[in-house]
Coordinates of C-alpha atoms in Angstrom, one line a residue:
X1 CA -18.6 -2.8 -2.8
X2 CA -16.0 -1.1 -0.7
X3 CA -17.0 1.9 1.5
X4 CA -14.9 4.4 -0.3
X5 CA -16.5 3.6 -3.6
X6 CA -20.0 3.6 -2.1
X7 CA -19.2 7.0 -0.5
X8 CA -18.1 8.4 -3.9
X9 CA -21.2 7.2 -5.7
X10 CA -23.4 8.6 -3.0
X11 CA -21.7 12.0 -3.3
X12 CA -22.1 12.0 -7.1
X13 CA -25.8 11.1 -6.8
X14 CA -26.3 13.8 -4.3
X15 CA -24.7 16.3 -6.6
X16 CA -26.9 15.3 -9.6
X17 CA -30.1 15.5 -7.5
X18 CA -29.5 18.8 -5.7
X19 CA -27.0 21.0 -7.4
X20 CA -26.4 20.9 -11.1
X21 CA -23.5 23.4 -10.7
X22 CA -21.5 20.8 -8.8
X23 CA -21.8 17.9 -11.1
X24 CA -18.4 16.4 -11.9
X25 CA -17.1 17.8 -15.2
X26 CA -16.2 15.4 -18.0
X27 CA -12.7 16.4 -19.3
X28 CA -9.3 15.1 -20.2
X29 CA -8.3 14.6 -16.6
X30 CA -10.5 11.7 -15.7
X31 CA -9.3 8.1 -16.3
X32 CA -11.5 5.0 -15.6
X33 CA -11.0 1.3 -15.8
X34 CA -7.3 1.4 -14.8
X35 CA -6.4 -2.0 -13.3
X36 CA -3.3 -1.0 -11.3
X37 CA -2.1 2.4 -10.1
X38 CA 1.2 3.1 -8.3
X39 CA 1.5 6.5 -6.7
X40 CA 4.7 8.1 -5.4
X41 CA 5.0 11.3 -3.3
X42 CA 7.8 13.9 -3.1
X43 CA 11.0 12.6 -4.6
X44 CA 13.1 15.7 -4.2
X45 CA 16.0 14.6 -6.2
X46 CA 16.4 11.2 -4.4
X47 CA 17.3 9.4 -7.6
X48 CA 18.6 6.2 -6.0
X49 CA 15.6 5.8 -3.6
X50 CA 13.2 6.4 -6.5
X51 CA 14.8 3.7 -8.6
X52 CA 14.7 1.2 -5.7
X53 CA 11.0 2.0 -5.1
X54 CA 10.2 1.6 -8.8
X55 CA 12.0 -1.7 -8.9
X56 CA 10.3 -2.9 -5.7
X57 CA 6.9 -2.3 -7.3
X58 CA 8.0 -4.2 -10.5
X59 CA 7.7 -1.1 -12.7
X60 CA 11.3 -1.0 -13.9
X61 CA 13.9 -3.7 -14.2
X62 CA 17.6 -3.8 -13.3
X63 CA 18.3 -1.5 -16.3
X64 CA 15.7 0.9 -15.1
X65 CA 13.5 0.2 -18.1
X66 CA 9.7 0.0 -17.9
X67 CA 8.2 -3.4 -17.2
X68 CA 5.0 -2.2 -15.6
X69 CA 2.8 -3.1 -18.6
X70 CA -0.5 -1.3 -18.3
X71 CA 0.1 0.2 -14.9
X72 CA -0.6 3.9 -14.4
X73 CA 2.3 5.5 -12.4
X74 CA 1.4 8.7 -10.7
X75 CA 3.9 11.3 -9.3
X76 CA 2.1 13.8 -7.0
X77 CA 4.8 16.5 -7.7
X78 CA 8.0 17.8 -6.2
X79 CA 10.4 15.6 -8.2
X80 CA 13.1 18.3 -7.7
X81 CA 14.7 20.7 -5.3
X82 CA 16.9 19.9 -2.2
X83 CA 18.3 16.6 -3.6
X84 CA 21.3 16.3 -5.9
X85 CA 19.7 14.0 -8.4
X86 CA 16.8 16.2 -9.6
X87 CA 17.9 16.3 -13.2
X88 CA 18.4 12.5 -13.3
X89 CA 14.9 12.1 -11.8
X90 CA 13.3 14.3 -14.4
X91 CA 15.2 12.6 -17.2
X92 CA 14.0 9.2 -15.9
X93 CA 10.4 10.2 -15.7
X94 CA 10.5 11.7 -19.2
X95 CA 11.8 8.4 -20.6
X96 CA 9.4 6.3 -18.6
X97 CA 6.5 8.3 -20.0
X98 CA 7.4 7.1 -23.5
X99 CA 8.2 3.5 -22.5
X100 CA 5.0 3.1 -20.5
X101 CA 2.8 4.5 -23.3
X102 CA 4.3 2.0 -25.7
X103 CA 3.4 -0.8 -23.3
X104 CA -0.2 0.3 -22.7
X105 CA 0.5 2.0 -19.4
X106 CA 0.8 5.7 -18.5
X107 CA 2.9 8.0 -16.3
X108 CA 1.1 11.0 -14.8
X109 CA 3.2 13.8 -13.3
X110 CA 1.3 16.4 -11.2
X111 CA 2.9 19.7 -10.9
X112 CA 4.1 20.3 -7.3
X113 CA 4.9 23.6 -5.7
X114 CA 8.6 23.0 -6.3
X115 CA 8.1 22.4 -10.1
X116 CA 6.2 25.7 -10.2
X117 CA 8.9 27.5 -8.2
X118 CA 11.5 26.4 -10.6
X119 CA 9.4 27.6 -13.6
X120 CA 8.9 31.0 -12.1
X121 CA 12.4 31.6 -10.8
X122 CA 11.7 31.0 -7.1
X123 CA 14.9 29.0 -6.5
X124 CA 15.2 29.2 -2.8
X125 CA 15.4 25.4 -2.4
X126 CA 17.6 24.5 -5.4
X127 CA 20.7 22.7 -4.1
X128 CA 24.2 23.6 -5.4
X129 CA 24.5 20.1 -6.8
X130 CA 21.3 20.6 -8.8
X131 CA 22.8 23.7 -10.5
X132 CA 26.1 21.8 -11.1
X133 CA 24.2 19.4 -13.4
X134 CA 23.7 22.3 -15.8
X135 CA 27.3 23.7 -15.8
X136 CA 27.8 22.7 -19.4
X137 CA 24.8 24.6 -20.5
X138 CA 26.1 28.0 -19.5
X139 CA 29.1 30.1 -20.7
X140 CA 31.6 32.3 -19.0
X141 CA 30.4 35.2 -21.1
X142 CA 26.8 34.7 -19.9
X143 CA 27.9 34.7 -16.3
X144 CA 30.0 37.9 -16.8
X145 CA 27.1 39.7 -18.5
X146 CA 24.7 39.1 -15.7
X147 CA 27.3 39.8 -13.1
X148 CA 28.0 43.2 -14.6
X149 CA 24.2 43.9 -14.6
X150 CA 24.0 42.8 -11.0
X151 CA 27.0 45.1 -10.1
X152 CA 25.3 48.1 -11.6
X153 CA 22.4 47.6 -9.2
X154 CA 24.7 47.8 -6.1
X155 CA 25.5 50.9 -4.1
X156 CA 28.5 52.8 -5.6
X157 CA 30.5 52.4 -2.4
X158 CA 29.9 48.6 -2.2
X159 CA 33.0 46.4 -1.8
X160 CA 33.3 44.5 -5.0
X161 CA 34.6 41.3 -3.3
X162 CA 31.4 41.3 -1.2
X163 CA 29.3 41.9 -4.4
X164 CA 31.1 39.0 -6.1
X165 CA 30.4 36.7 -3.1
X166 CA 26.8 37.7 -3.1
X167 CA 26.4 37.1 -6.8
X168 CA 28.1 33.6 -6.4
X169 CA 25.7 32.8 -3.6
X170 CA 22.7 33.7 -5.7
X171 CA 24.1 32.2 -8.9
X172 CA 26.3 29.1 -8.3
X173 CA 28.0 27.5 -11.2
X174 CA 25.3 26.1 -13.5
X175 CA 22.7 28.6 -12.4
X176 CA 22.2 30.2 -15.8
X177 CA 22.1 26.9 -17.6
X178 CA 19.5 25.8 -15.1
X179 CA 17.4 28.9 -15.5
X180 CA 17.4 28.6 -19.3
X181 CA 16.3 24.9 -19.1
X182 CA 13.3 25.9 -16.9
X183 CA 12.2 28.8 -19.1
X184 CA 8.7 28.5 -20.7
X185 CA 10.6 27.6 -23.9
X186 CA 13.3 25.6 -22.3
X187 CA 13.8 21.8 -22.4
X188 CA 12.3 21.1 -18.9
X189 CA 10.1 24.2 -18.9
X190 CA 8.1 23.1 -21.9
X191 CA 7.8 19.6 -20.5
X192 CA 6.5 20.7 -17.1
X193 CA 4.2 23.3 -18.5
X194 CA 2.3 20.5 -20.2
X195 CA 1.5 18.8 -16.9
X196 CA -1.7 19.0 -15.0
X197 CA -2.1 19.9 -11.3
X198 CA -4.8 17.2 -10.7
X199 CA -6.1 14.1 -12.3
X200 CA -8.9 11.7 -11.2
X201 CA -8.2 8.0 -11.8
X202 CA -10.9 5.4 -10.8
X203 CA -12.6 8.1 -8.6
X204 CA -9.3 8.9 -6.8
X205 CA -7.9 12.4 -7.2
X206 CA -4.2 12.8 -7.2
X207 CA -2.8 16.2 -6.4
X208 CA 0.3 17.7 -4.8
X209 CA -0.8 19.7 -1.7
X210 CA -4.4 18.9 -0.9
X211 CA -8.0 19.5 -1.9
X212 CA -8.9 23.0 -0.8
X213 CA -12.3 24.8 -1.2
X214 CA -10.8 26.3 -4.4
X215 CA -11.4 23.0 -6.1
X216 CA -15.1 23.0 -5.2
X217 CA -15.4 26.5 -6.6
X218 CA -13.4 26.0 -9.8
X219 CA -13.4 22.3 -10.6
X220 CA -10.7 20.5 -12.5
X221 CA -10.9 22.9 -15.4
X222 CA -10.3 25.9 -13.2
X223 CA -7.3 24.1 -11.7
X224 CA -5.8 22.5 -14.7
X225 CA -6.6 25.2 -17.2
X226 CA -7.1 28.4 -15.2
X227 CA -4.1 28.1 -12.8
X228 CA -1.9 26.6 -15.6
X229 CA -2.7 29.6 -17.7
X230 CA -1.5 31.9 -14.9
X231 CA 1.7 29.9 -14.7
X232 CA 2.4 29.9 -18.5
X233 CA 1.6 33.6 -18.8
X234 CA 3.9 34.5 -15.9
X235 CA 6.7 32.3 -17.2
X236 CA 6.6 33.8 -20.7
X237 CA 6.3 37.4 -19.4
X238 CA 9.3 36.9 -17.1
X239 CA 11.4 35.4 -19.9
X240 CA 10.6 38.4 -22.1
X241 CA 11.7 40.8 -19.4
X242 CA 14.9 38.9 -18.9
X243 CA 15.6 38.9 -22.6
X244 CA 15.1 42.6 -22.7
X245 CA 17.5 43.2 -19.8
X246 CA 14.7 44.5 -17.6
X247 CA 15.1 41.7 -15.1
X248 CA 18.2 39.9 -14.0
X249 CA 17.7 36.1 -13.7
X250 CA 19.1 36.2 -10.1
X251 CA 16.1 38.3 -9.0
X252 CA 13.9 36.1 -6.8
X253 CA 10.2 35.7 -7.5
X254 CA 8.9 38.0 -4.7
X255 CA 11.6 40.6 -5.5
X256 CA 10.3 41.1 -9.0
X257 CA 7.1 43.2 -8.5
X258 CA 8.8 46.0 -6.6
X259 CA 11.6 46.0 -9.2
X260 CA 9.1 46.3 -12.0
X261 CA 7.0 49.0 -10.3
X262 CA 10.1 51.1 -9.7
X263 CA 11.2 50.8 -13.4
X264 CA 7.6 51.6 -14.6
X265 CA 7.6 54.7 -12.4
X266 CA 11.0 55.7 -13.8
X267 CA 9.8 55.3 -17.4
X268 CA 12.4 52.5 -18.0
X269 CA 9.9 50.0 -19.6
X270 CA 8.7 50.8 -23.1
X271 CA 5.2 50.2 -24.3
X272 CA 6.2 46.9 -26.1
X273 CA 7.1 45.4 -22.7
X274 CA 4.6 47.1 -20.5
X275 CA 2.0 44.3 -20.9
X276 CA 4.6 41.7 -19.8
X277 CA 5.6 43.8 -16.8
X278 CA 2.1 44.3 -15.6
X279 CA 1.3 40.6 -16.1
X280 CA 4.3 39.6 -14.1
X281 CA 3.2 41.9 -11.3
X282 CA -0.4 40.8 -11.3
X283 CA 0.3 37.0 -11.6
X284 CA 2.6 37.0 -8.6
X285 CA -0.6 36.9 -6.6
X286 CA -2.3 34.1 -8.5
X287 CA -4.0 31.4 -6.3
X288 CA -1.4 29.1 -7.8
X289 CA 1.1 30.4 -5.2
X290 CA -1.4 30.7 -2.4
X291 CA -1.6 28.5 0.7
X292 CA -5.3 28.1 -0.3
X293 CA -4.4 26.7 -3.7
X294 CA -4.0 23.0 -4.4
X295 CA -0.2 23.1 -4.6
X296 CA 0.4 24.6 -1.2
X297 CA -2.7 23.7 0.8
X298 CA -2.1 21.7 4.0
X299 CA -5.6 21.6 5.4
X300 CA -6.4 18.2 4.0
X301 CA -3.4 16.8 5.8
X302 CA -3.5 18.7 9.0
X303 CA -7.1 19.9 9.8
X304 CA -9.2 17.4 11.8
X305 CA -12.4 16.0 10.1
X306 CA -14.8 18.3 12.0
X307 CA -12.9 21.3 10.6
X308 CA -12.1 19.9 7.1
X309 CA -14.5 17.2 6.0
X310 CA -17.4 19.2 4.7
X311 CA -15.2 21.3 2.4
X312 CA -13.4 18.2 1.2
X313 CA -16.6 16.5 0.4
X314 CA -17.8 19.4 -1.7
X315 CA -14.6 19.4 -3.7
X316 CA -14.7 15.6 -4.2
X317 CA -18.2 15.9 -5.5
X318 CA -17.3 18.7 -8.0
X319 CA -14.5 16.6 -9.6
X320 CA -16.1 13.2 -9.5
X321 CA -13.8 11.6 -6.8
X322 CA -14.3 9.7 -3.6
X323 CA -10.9 10.0 -2.1
X324 CA -7.7 12.0 -2.4
X325 CA -4.0 11.0 -2.6
X326 CA -1.4 13.7 -2.1
X327 CA 2.1 14.5 -0.9
X328 CA 3.6 17.9 0.2
X329 CA 3.2 17.4 3.9
X330 CA 5.8 14.9 5.1
X331 CA 4.0 12.3 7.3
X332 CA 4.9 12.2 11.0
X333 CA 5.3 8.5 10.9
X334 CA 7.3 8.5 7.6
X335 CA 4.9 5.9 6.4
X336 CA 1.9 6.3 4.0
X337 CA -0.9 7.5 6.3
X338 CA -4.7 7.5 5.9
X339 CA -7.5 9.3 7.6
X340 CA -11.2 10.1 7.3
X341 CA -12.2 6.5 6.7
X342 CA -9.6 6.1 3.9
X343 CA -10.8 9.1 2.0
X344 CA -7.4 10.8 2.5
X345 CA -4.1 9.1 1.8
X346 CA -0.9 11.0 2.5
X347 CA 2.1 9.6 0.6
X348 CA 5.0 12.0 1.2
X349 CA 7.1 9.8 3.4
X350 CA 10.4 11.7 3.2
X351 CA 12.1 9.9 0.3
X352 CA 15.1 12.2 0.4
X353 CA 16.6 10.6 3.5
X354 CA 19.3 13.2 4.0
X355 CA 16.8 15.9 4.5
X356 CA 13.6 14.2 5.7
X357 CA 14.9 11.0 7.4
X358 CA 12.4 8.8 5.5
X359 CA 12.3 6.4 2.6
X360 CA 10.5 5.7 -0.6
X361 CA 7.1 4.2 -0.2
X362 CA 4.7 3.5 -3.1
X363 CA 1.0 3.3 -2.7
X364 CA -0.5 0.6 -4.9
X365 CA -4.2 0.6 -5.8
X366 CA -5.5 -2.4 -7.6
X367 CA -8.3 -4.9 -7.4
X368 CA -6.8 -6.2 -4.2
X369 CA -7.4 -2.9 -2.5
X370 CA -4.7 -0.6 -1.0
X371 CA -1.2 -1.7 -0.1
X372 CA 2.2 -0.1 0.4
X373 CA 5.6 -1.2 -1.0
X374 CA 8.8 0.2 0.6
X375 CA 11.9 0.9 -1.4
X376 CA 13.7 -2.0 0.5
X377 CA 11.3 -4.4 -1.2
X378 CA 9.0 -4.9 1.8
X379 CA 5.5 -5.8 0.6
X380 CA 2.3 -6.4 2.5
X381 CA 2.3 -3.0 4.2
X382 CA -0.8 -1.0 4.8
X383 CA -1.4 2.7 5.2
X384 CA -1.2 3.6 8.9
X385 CA -3.7 5.7 10.8
X386 CA -2.9 9.4 10.8
X387 CA -1.8 10.2 14.4
X388 CA -3.9 12.8 16.1
X389 CA -2.5 14.9 19.0
X390 CA -3.3 18.1 20.8
X391 CA -0.2 20.1 21.4
X392 CA 3.4 19.7 20.3
X393 CA 4.6 16.5 22.0
X394 CA 8.2 15.3 22.6
X395 CA 8.4 11.7 21.5
X396 CA 5.0 11.9 19.9
X397 CA 3.3 10.4 22.9
X398 CA -0.3 9.2 22.5
X399 CA -3.2 10.4 24.6
X400 CA -3.1 7.1 26.6
X401 CA 0.6 7.5 27.4
X402 CA 0.1 11.2 28.3
X403 CA -2.9 10.4 30.5
X404 CA -0.8 7.7 32.3
X405 CA 2.0 10.1 32.9
X406 CA -0.3 12.8 34.3
X407 CA -2.2 10.4 36.5
X408 CA 0.8 8.5 37.9
X409 CA 3.9 10.6 37.5
X410 CA 5.8 12.6 40.0
X411 CA 4.8 16.3 40.0
X412 CA 7.3 19.1 40.7
X413 CA 6.7 22.8 40.7
X414 CA 8.2 24.7 37.7
X415 CA 7.5 28.2 39.1
X416 CA 5.0 29.7 36.6
X417 CA 1.6 30.6 38.0
X418 CA -1.7 32.2 37.0
X419 CA -4.8 32.9 39.0
X420 CA -6.4 29.7 37.8
X421 CA -3.4 27.3 37.5
X422 CA 0.2 26.4 38.4
X423 CA 2.7 25.2 35.8
X424 CA 4.4 21.9 36.8
X425 CA 6.6 19.2 35.5
X426 CA 5.4 15.6 35.5
X427 CA 7.8 12.7 35.2
X428 CA 6.9 9.1 34.8
X429 CA 9.4 6.6 33.5
X430 CA 11.2 8.0 30.5
X431 CA 8.5 10.7 30.0
X432 CA 8.6 14.3 31.4
X433 CA 5.9 16.7 30.3
X434 CA 4.8 20.2 31.2
X435 CA 1.3 20.5 32.6
X436 CA -1.0 22.9 34.4
X437 CA -2.5 22.0 37.8
X438 CA -5.8 23.6 38.8
X439 CA -7.2 23.3 42.3
X440 CA -10.8 22.2 42.8
X441 CA -13.0 24.6 44.8
X442 CA -13.6 23.4 48.3
X443 CA -16.4 20.9 48.5
X444 CA -16.7 20.3 44.8
X445 CA -17.2 16.6 44.2
X446 CA -17.2 16.4 40.5
X447 CA -14.2 17.3 38.4
X448 CA -14.2 20.8 36.8
X449 CA -15.2 21.3 33.2
X450 CA -11.7 20.7 31.7
X451 CA -11.9 16.9 32.3
X452 CA -15.4 16.7 30.8
X453 CA -14.3 18.9 27.9
X454 CA -11.3 16.7 27.2
X455 CA -13.4 13.5 27.1
X456 CA -16.2 15.1 25.0
X457 CA -13.6 16.6 22.6
X458 CA -12.2 13.1 21.9
X459 CA -15.7 11.6 21.6
X460 CA -16.5 14.2 18.9
X461 CA -13.1 13.8 17.2
X462 CA -12.4 17.6 17.6
X463 CA -8.9 17.3 19.0
X464 CA -8.6 20.7 20.4
X465 CA -8.7 20.1 24.2
X466 CA -5.4 18.9 25.8
X467 CA -5.3 15.6 27.8
X468 CA -6.7 16.3 31.2
X469 CA -7.0 14.0 34.3
X470 CA -8.1 14.3 38.0
X471 CA -5.1 14.5 40.3
X472 CA -4.1 15.3 43.9
X473 CA -1.0 17.6 44.3
X474 CA 0.4 18.7 47.6
X475 CA -2.8 17.6 49.4
X476 CA -5.1 19.5 47.0
X477 CA -7.6 17.9 44.8
X478 CA -7.6 19.2 41.2
X479 CA -6.8 18.5 37.6
X480 CA -3.6 18.2 35.6
X481 CA -3.8 19.3 32.0
X482 CA -1.0 18.7 29.4
X483 CA 0.0 22.1 28.0
X484 CA 3.4 22.5 26.3
X485 CA 5.6 25.1 28.0
X486 CA 6.1 27.1 24.9
X487 CA 2.5 28.2 24.1
X488 CA 1.1 31.5 22.9
X489 CA -2.4 32.8 23.7
X490 CA -4.6 34.4 21.1
X491 CA -4.4 37.6 23.2
X492 CA -0.6 37.6 22.9
X493 CA -0.7 36.8 19.2
X494 CA -3.0 39.8 18.5
X495 CA -1.2 42.2 20.8
X496 CA 2.2 41.4 19.3
X497 CA 0.8 41.3 15.8
X498 CA 2.0 37.8 15.1
X499 CA 0.5 36.3 11.9
X500 CA 1.3 32.7 12.6
X501 CA 1.6 29.9 10.1
X502 CA -1.9 28.5 10.2
X503 CA -1.7 25.5 7.8
X504 CA -5.2 24.7 9.1
X505 CA -7.0 28.1 8.7
X506 CA -7.7 29.9 11.9
X507 CA -11.2 30.8 10.6
X508 CA -12.0 27.1 10.2
X509 CA -10.6 26.2 13.6
X510 CA -12.5 29.1 15.3
X511 CA -15.8 28.0 13.7
X512 CA -15.4 24.5 15.2
X513 CA -14.5 26.0 18.6
X514 CA -17.7 28.1 18.5
X515 CA -19.8 24.9 17.8
X516 CA -18.0 23.1 20.7
X517 CA -18.5 26.1 23.0
X518 CA -22.2 26.2 22.2
X519 CA -22.5 22.5 23.0
X520 CA -20.8 22.8 26.4
X521 CA -22.5 26.2 27.1
X522 CA -19.1 27.9 27.4
X523 CA -20.1 31.6 27.2
X524 CA -16.9 32.9 28.6
X525 CA -14.4 31.9 25.9
X526 CA -11.6 34.5 26.1
X527 CA -8.4 35.1 24.0
X528 CA -6.4 33.9 27.0
X529 CA -8.1 30.4 26.8
X530 CA -7.2 30.0 23.1
X531 CA -3.6 28.7 22.9
X532 CA -1.2 27.8 20.1
X533 CA 2.0 25.8 20.0
X534 CA 4.0 28.1 17.7
X535 CA 5.6 25.1 16.0
X536 CA 2.2 23.9 14.6
X537 CA -0.3 26.8 15.1
X538 CA -3.2 24.5 16.0
X539 CA -5.8 25.7 18.5
X540 CA -5.6 24.4 22.1
X541 CA -8.7 25.1 24.1
X542 CA -8.4 25.4 27.9
X543 CA -10.3 26.8 30.9
X544 CA -13.7 25.1 30.7
X545 CA -14.4 25.3 34.5
X546 CA -17.4 27.6 33.9
X547 CA -18.8 25.4 31.1
X548 CA -21.4 22.6 31.3
X549 CA -24.2 24.7 32.9
X550 CA -27.7 23.3 33.4
X551 CA -29.1 25.7 30.7
X552 CA -31.0 23.8 28.0
X553 CA -30.7 26.6 25.5
X554 CA -27.6 27.4 23.5
X555 CA -25.7 30.4 24.8
X556 CA -26.7 33.7 23.2
X557 CA -23.2 35.1 22.7
X558 CA -22.4 37.1 19.6
X559 CA -19.8 34.6 18.4
X560 CA -22.5 31.9 17.9
X561 CA -25.1 34.2 16.2
X562 CA -23.9 33.4 12.7
X563 CA -22.7 29.9 13.5
X564 CA -23.5 27.0 11.1
X565 CA -23.4 23.3 11.8
X566 CA -22.2 21.2 8.9
X567 CA -22.7 17.6 8.0
X568 CA -19.6 16.3 9.7
X569 CA -20.6 18.1 12.9
X570 CA -24.1 16.7 12.7
X571 CA -22.9 13.2 12.4
X572 CA -20.5 13.6 15.3
X573 CA -23.3 15.0 17.5
X574 CA -25.7 12.2 16.5
X575 CA -23.0 9.7 17.5
X576 CA -23.0 10.9 21.1
X577 CA -26.4 9.7 22.2
X578 CA -27.6 9.9 25.8
X579 CA -26.2 6.5 26.8
X580 CA -22.8 7.3 25.4
X581 CA -22.8 10.6 27.3
X582 CA -23.7 9.0 30.6
X583 CA -21.1 6.3 30.2
X584 CA -18.3 8.7 29.3
X585 CA -19.1 11.7 31.5
X586 CA -21.3 10.3 34.3
X587 CA -18.4 10.6 36.8
X588 CA -17.6 14.2 35.9
X589 CA -21.1 15.8 35.3
X590 CA -24.2 15.5 37.4
X591 CA -27.5 14.4 36.0
X592 CA -28.8 17.9 35.4
X593 CA -25.6 18.9 33.5
X594 CA -25.9 15.7 31.4
X595 CA -29.5 16.3 30.6
X596 CA -28.8 20.0 29.6
X597 CA -25.8 18.8 27.4
X598 CA -28.1 16.4 25.6
X599 CA -30.7 19.1 25.0
X600 CA -28.0 21.5 23.5
X601 CA -26.8 18.6 21.4
X602 CA -30.3 18.1 20.0
X603 CA -30.6 21.9 19.3
X604 CA -27.3 21.9 17.3
X605 CA -28.5 18.9 15.3
X606 CA -31.6 20.7 14.4
X607 CA -29.5 23.7 13.2
X608 CA -27.3 21.5 11.0
X609 CA -27.2 21.6 7.3
X610 CA -29.2 18.7 6.0
X611 CA -27.8 16.3 3.4

């Protein structure tokens, strides 16, 4: 029996024994006994690439007709937006649904965030070519009606040429035909509103964005019924308000609540439409549109296992799955990626080449296991490991490459200094990186804590401490630590009131930092030693030179008082036994430091949540 299936069965047994509330629900979104599954990620209107990928997997023939027999074809959402062939893609999927069913197969389309955006009028990513496909569905009279309505809302001294240009920008030719087709009662709107957000096939859950804690709390019914109800109610309320002339179709999703509040205060909405107006305001904040909802969530793709795995496991138990397949976050490698021992499979490989520089890749799940088929017909591919890195890296250098650059490269001063470090440039071969050099105190024989912290971080699988090596520079012994030049400290973020785009929540990252600090007895963590690359907003932990004391007890700092140690952390701590610590850290920590580290490890294991 494969390890993923064993894991899934173990989780389900655990749920049944210990928590009746988390037992997987039996509903219309579970499918079992499926012999072959083919899953595709974000198509984004790349019709040609989609057809080639379907042909490469023997699902359609040269006439693009279904030949996949009893295969289940799964789209994890985002058929549309950005690409010119969005309407062709939808029409093809609609036809294949019927043909597959007649042949004993099935096509499953999950709603992605872009399907939902089109349904609610959030059209920021609709390409002009997508609107053009609907030109025949709109009339000149319709455009003129809504232009005059738009004009009435402009300042009286506005230049009409500027107003016309703005209106054309908001509503290119075909816009109103497009919007009508995506209404709750429109051709594509009705079709999409019938689709689920998640399904589980053979213990594999398919979803667009990821598997957030929301899934553990609400289950498949809460997602597929609850969130879908929010979507349908909003779409209908919006349409009624447009029909009554309360809203102009060119008003964007986030613009609508203030427009409605202003009209309510002005007494411009009668009692018959008040319920629709209030519903549209309230449902704008539905979890459906949240970064913590299953359509927008990126934690499953971007958080490391120590941060994410416990929450993922709870969600998988709740819905009766052992692994997750999703798109939304384009893979760094532009190949299908896997992580967490195959429990996570990322399939958005950037099919729309003009935008994402990728290609179509189909994930095939059958009795032969997992394999990947590229749109060019290449078979025999396997999911690649999800690359892990700390800090934004030019050229996507691995830890080993960075360590070699830092250890062997030519070091030149770049001018920036701090009391504890100097910023330098390190060049080795074709690689040039920014780093920080810290001088060892006179007489210190072992490396400061940053080297030990880096090695221990990688042993645990935390991936928060940048690559660090021992190095001599200008006759001084010290350490070189890779830190991107453009970083922001937590102190700077707070002082400047910068929210940051934390695709992996800051609370989750901070919790793992607290467990790590307790392990290494770092009681002086400061906002200045918590850094972010603004491009990715993942924590970088630096300045561990006062860590690794000989204290056996965990530090009694306020941050760790409410700290919990989850199952994933417990397993990671159990894996670093005394022999492993001695082998990896014996040249950086003395015996007393190693012994104390082992004691603190054992204390954290005792604190952990037991399975």
